[in-house]
């Protein structure tokens, strides 16, 4: 078309990527005017631009008029092709829609139903697990009640089964471990939300724990194996002594299972009671020397009980405790129940602790007695040698084991010297 009707317009200028309208207008003005003309003639370049526009418009009109049929034909072909593509796409979309609906019916809906079944089964399984755990707790609760009934109180005519305390403590620990396993997926999960378990805790577990603690502490408070102290009853037989050892050992193990700090505090309370009673009785006897021998015999008996207590603690091993196994480090430090007590008291032996603590408390009492003066102070000064030998004999007699003398020569000389010094130091020369 451009070859049959040539145009004087230079289309290359307008199609140049670097075409600038201002630069083109400036070139037209310079081409139609002299630099010295004043004013400039703008009508000629403007007419040139208008003429070029009219020529372009004419050219476009001519091209569209002559090419109308090919353009319409091409447009129709494009429209028909687009319609054909649209029909094919709509058919495919219809097939996809039918496939999705069938998939939704056969898979998605069934998956939804299966998921609901899965949720139901999971909840049923959780319910079964909670039911089993509740049943186990109730069974252990009934077992615990029966074991507590076997323990007794030690005051009635029914024979006491002290070993039932250990069984009851183990059962109580089993229930506690079950309730403590409350993490996700563990056996005790959701148990604390069950009202029956809450009732079990308040009506069975807590009273049982209190009963076991009180009974074990009572046995420790009443522990006595020495035959030195005067008593209206006949001396204990071998069988009775063995029964006392066995009952006290059961009390140790029971408290250790329930709480090691509770065991330590109970043993320390026993030692404090012995010290307090001994200190008060010796202080009174020093003011009335006629009762000194009897008093020192009682003090020796208390120390012999402490020696027997130490022997029992030494043979009871933490490895005997089935549900509360200590770690390897704890086993190295706590080879028996005696070691934690010695560490807590910062001493090497219980008799040594007893005599040294007793001597520490006697010093101020004797000084107070001597400061008051009177007959008691004079008698104490006069009979100081007798008092010295009685105190030494009391230490040696009390520190021996129940089976006979234990280290009289040298083993307890320091304790005897400390006891004698606590009294003689306030008497003067």
mmCIF file of N, CA, C and O in Angstrom, residues 262-302:
data_model
loop_
_atom_site.group_PDB
_atom_site.id
_atom_site.type_symbol
_atom_site.label_atom_id
_atom_site.label_comp_id
_atom_site.label_asym_id
_atom_site.label_seq_id
_atom_site.Cartn_x
_atom_site.Cartn_y
_atom_site.Cartn_z
ATOM 1 N N UNK A 262 11.330 -35.880 106.287
ATOM 2 C CA UNK A 262 10.515 -36.213 107.456
ATOM 3 C C UNK A 262 11.230 -37.225 108.338
ATOM 4 O O UNK A 262 11.190 -37.132 109.579
ATOM 5 N N UNK A 263 11.909 -38.214 107.728
ATOM 6 C CA UNK A 263 12.676 -39.189 108.506
ATOM 7 C C UNK A 263 13.793 -38.490 109.274
ATOM 8 O O UNK A 263 13.997 -38.746 110.475
ATOM 9 N N UNK A 264 14.504 -37.608 108.602
ATOM 10 C CA UNK A 264 15.603 -36.895 109.273
ATOM 11 C C UNK A 264 15.082 -36.042 110.422
ATOM 12 O O UNK A 264 15.672 -36.014 111.508
ATOM 13 N N UNK A 265 13.977 -35.340 110.206
ATOM 14 C CA UNK A 265 13.430 -34.484 111.268
ATOM 15 C C UNK A 265 12.940 -35.320 112.446
ATOM 16 O O UNK A 265 13.086 -34.916 113.609
ATOM 17 N N UNK A 266 12.377 -36.515 112.178
ATOM 18 C CA UNK A 266 11.911 -37.380 113.272
ATOM 19 C C UNK A 266 13.088 -37.896 114.086
ATOM 20 O O UNK A 266 13.028 -37.946 115.326
ATOM 21 N N UNK A 267 14.162 -38.291 113.412
ATOM 22 C CA UNK A 267 15.348 -38.758 114.125
ATOM 23 C C UNK A 267 15.997 -37.631 114.917
ATOM 24 O O UNK A 267 16.444 -37.829 116.065
ATOM 25 N N UNK A 268 16.045 -36.444 114.349
ATOM 26 C CA UNK A 268 16.607 -35.308 115.071
ATOM 27 C C UNK A 268 15.744 -34.953 116.280
ATOM 28 O O UNK A 268 16.267 -34.563 117.332
ATOM 29 N N UNK A 269 14.418 -35.082 116.135
ATOM 30 C CA UNK A 269 13.528 -34.823 117.269
ATOM 31 C C UNK A 269 13.781 -35.836 118.390
ATOM 32 O O UNK A 269 13.748 -35.487 119.586
ATOM 33 N N UNK A 270 14.009 -37.099 118.019
ATOM 34 C CA UNK A 270 14.320 -38.126 119.034
ATOM 35 C C UNK A 270 15.599 -37.764 119.789
ATOM 36 O O UNK A 270 15.662 -37.855 121.024
ATOM 37 N N UNK A 271 16.618 -37.334 119.031
ATOM 38 C CA UNK A 271 17.879 -36.952 119.671
ATOM 39 C C UNK A 271 17.696 -35.713 120.550
ATOM 40 O O UNK A 271 18.244 -35.648 121.667
ATOM 41 N N UNK A 272 16.924 -34.747 120.089
ATOM 42 C CA UNK A 272 16.693 -33.530 120.889
ATOM 43 C C UNK A 272 15.963 -33.870 122.182
ATOM 44 O O UNK A 272 16.267 -33.309 123.249
ATOM 45 N N UNK A 273 14.975 -34.783 122.091
ATOM 46 C CA UNK A 273 14.242 -35.173 123.296
ATOM 47 C C UNK A 273 15.170 -35.830 124.309
ATOM 48 O O UNK A 273 15.120 -35.542 125.516
ATOM 49 N N UNK A 274 16.032 -36.734 123.825
ATOM 50 C CA UNK A 274 16.987 -37.392 124.724
ATOM 51 C C UNK A 274 17.943 -36.380 125.346
ATOM 52 O O UNK A 274 18.250 -36.446 126.549
ATOM 53 N N UNK A 275 18.408 -35.440 124.532
ATOM 54 C CA UNK A 275 19.325 -34.419 125.052
ATOM 55 C C UNK A 275 18.638 -33.526 126.079
ATOM 56 O O UNK A 275 19.194 -33.237 127.145
ATOM 57 N N UNK A 276 17.431 -33.082 125.767
ATOM 58 C CA UNK A 276 16.720 -32.184 126.677
ATOM 59 C C UNK A 276 16.447 -32.865 128.015
ATOM 60 O O UNK A 276 16.653 -32.277 129.093
ATOM 61 N N UNK A 277 15.960 -34.119 127.956
ATOM 62 C CA UNK A 277 15.671 -34.852 129.196
ATOM 63 C C UNK A 277 16.942 -35.096 130.000
ATOM 64 O O UNK A 277 16.965 -34.916 131.230
ATOM 65 N N UNK A 278 18.017 -35.477 129.316
ATOM 66 C CA UNK A 278 19.276 -35.766 130.006
ATOM 67 C C UNK A 278 19.852 -34.505 130.636
ATOM 68 O O UNK A 278 20.352 -34.527 131.775
ATOM 69 N N UNK A 279 19.792 -33.419 129.896
ATOM 70 C CA UNK A 279 20.337 -32.159 130.408
ATOM 71 C C UNK A 279 19.584 -31.713 131.651
ATOM 72 O O UNK A 279 20.194 -31.323 132.665
ATOM 73 N N UNK A 280 18.265 -31.776 131.597
ATOM 74 C CA UNK A 280 17.467 -31.349 132.744
ATOM 75 C C UNK A 280 17.700 -32.257 133.950
ATOM 76 O O UNK A 280 17.841 -31.776 135.096
ATOM 77 N N UNK A 281 17.763 -33.571 133.745
ATOM 78 C CA UNK A 281 17.926 -34.498 134.867
ATOM 79 C C UNK A 281 19.315 -34.382 135.493
ATOM 80 O O UNK A 281 19.457 -34.417 136.720
ATOM 81 N N UNK A 282 20.376 -34.223 134.667
ATOM 82 C CA UNK A 282 21.717 -34.071 135.231
ATOM 83 C C UNK A 282 21.829 -32.763 135.993
ATOM 84 O O UNK A 282 22.451 -32.702 137.080
ATOM 85 N N UNK A 283 21.234 -31.700 135.456
ATOM 86 C CA UNK A 283 21.283 -30.413 136.153
ATOM 87 C C UNK A 283 20.605 -30.524 137.523
ATOM 88 O O UNK A 283 21.092 -29.972 138.525
ATOM 89 N N UNK A 284 19.478 -31.236 137.598
ATOM 90 C CA UNK A 284 18.817 -31.420 138.901
ATOM 91 C C UNK A 284 19.656 -32.298 139.821
ATOM 92 O O UNK A 284 19.758 -32.040 141.025
ATOM 93 N N UNK A 285 20.250 -33.364 139.254
ATOM 94 C CA UNK A 285 21.036 -34.279 140.088
ATOM 95 C C UNK A 285 22.279 -33.612 140.643
ATOM 96 O O UNK A 285 22.717 -33.929 141.765
ATOM 97 N N UNK A 286 22.884 -32.695 139.905
ATOM 98 C CA UNK A 286 24.059 -31.985 140.425
ATOM 99 C C UNK A 286 23.695 -31.095 141.602
ATOM 100 O O UNK A 286 24.555 -30.763 142.417
ATOM 101 N N UNK A 287 22.459 -30.703 141.681
ATOM 102 C CA UNK A 287 21.997 -29.935 142.851
ATOM 103 C C UNK A 287 21.584 -30.832 143.994
ATOM 104 O O UNK A 287 21.404 -30.353 145.118
ATOM 105 N N UNK A 288 21.413 -32.116 143.729
ATOM 106 C CA UNK A 288 21.045 -33.087 144.763
ATOM 107 C C UNK A 288 21.809 -34.365 144.457
ATOM 108 O O UNK A 288 21.303 -35.256 143.766
ATOM 109 N N UNK A 289 23.035 -34.475 144.959
ATOM 110 C CA UNK A 289 23.943 -35.555 144.559
ATOM 111 C C UNK A 289 23.453 -36.935 144.973
ATOM 112 O O UNK A 289 23.962 -37.937 144.465
ATOM 113 N N UNK A 290 22.484 -36.993 145.844
ATOM 114 C CA UNK A 290 21.965 -38.302 146.245
ATOM 115 C C UNK A 290 21.249 -39.008 145.093
ATOM 116 O O UNK A 290 21.124 -40.233 145.095
ATOM 117 N N UNK A 291 20.800 -38.241 144.098
ATOM 118 C CA UNK A 291 20.106 -38.825 142.945
ATOM 119 C C UNK A 291 21.010 -38.943 141.728
ATOM 120 O O UNK A 291 20.550 -39.309 140.643
ATOM 121 N N UNK A 292 22.308 -38.609 141.890
ATOM 122 C CA UNK A 292 23.196 -38.550 140.731
ATOM 123 C C UNK A 292 23.364 -39.921 140.067
ATOM 124 O O UNK A 292 23.311 -40.031 138.839
ATOM 125 N N UNK A 293 23.582 -40.965 140.887
ATOM 126 C CA UNK A 293 23.825 -42.281 140.305
ATOM 127 C C UNK A 293 22.630 -42.759 139.485
ATOM 128 O O UNK A 293 22.789 -43.288 138.363
ATOM 129 N N UNK A 294 21.448 -42.602 140.041
ATOM 130 C CA UNK A 294 20.248 -43.032 139.312
ATOM 131 C C UNK A 294 20.066 -42.215 138.027
ATOM 132 O O UNK A 294 19.736 -42.753 136.970
ATOM 133 N N UNK A 295 20.314 -40.924 138.135
ATOM 134 C CA UNK A 295 20.159 -40.057 136.960
ATOM 135 C C UNK A 295 21.157 -40.430 135.867
ATOM 136 O O UNK A 295 20.803 -40.520 134.676
ATOM 137 N N UNK A 296 22.408 -40.638 136.249
ATOM 138 C CA UNK A 296 23.413 -40.993 135.246
ATOM 139 C C UNK A 296 23.127 -42.351 134.625
ATOM 140 O O UNK A 296 23.455 -42.592 133.455
ATOM 141 N N UNK A 297 22.496 -43.246 135.398
ATOM 142 C CA UNK A 297 22.103 -44.532 134.821
ATOM 143 C C UNK A 297 21.048 -44.325 133.735
ATOM 144 O O UNK A 297 21.086 -44.958 132.676
ATOM 145 N N UNK A 298 20.105 -43.427 133.989
ATOM 146 C CA UNK A 298 19.085 -43.119 132.981
ATOM 147 C C UNK A 298 19.706 -42.471 131.744
ATOM 148 O O UNK A 298 19.321 -42.767 130.610
ATOM 149 N N UNK A 299 20.675 -41.588 131.952
ATOM 150 C CA UNK A 299 21.343 -40.936 130.821
ATOM 151 C C UNK A 299 22.116 -41.966 130.007
ATOM 152 O O UNK A 299 22.107 -41.945 128.769
ATOM 153 N N UNK A 300 22.797 -42.902 130.719
ATOM 154 C CA UNK A 300 23.507 -43.963 130.001
ATOM 155 C C UNK A 300 22.534 -44.809 129.187
ATOM 156 O O UNK A 300 22.843 -45.234 128.061
ATOM 157 N N UNK A 301 21.352 -45.053 129.751
ATOM 158 C CA UNK A 301 20.348 -45.831 129.021
ATOM 159 C C UNK A 301 19.911 -45.095 127.757
ATOM 160 O O UNK A 301 19.736 -45.702 126.697
ATOM 161 N N UNK A 302 19.740 -43.784 127.866
ATOM 162 C CA UNK A 302 19.352 -43.009 126.664
ATOM 163 C C UNK A 302 20.454 -43.083 125.605
ATOM 164 O O UNK A 302 20.171 -43.198 124.409
#
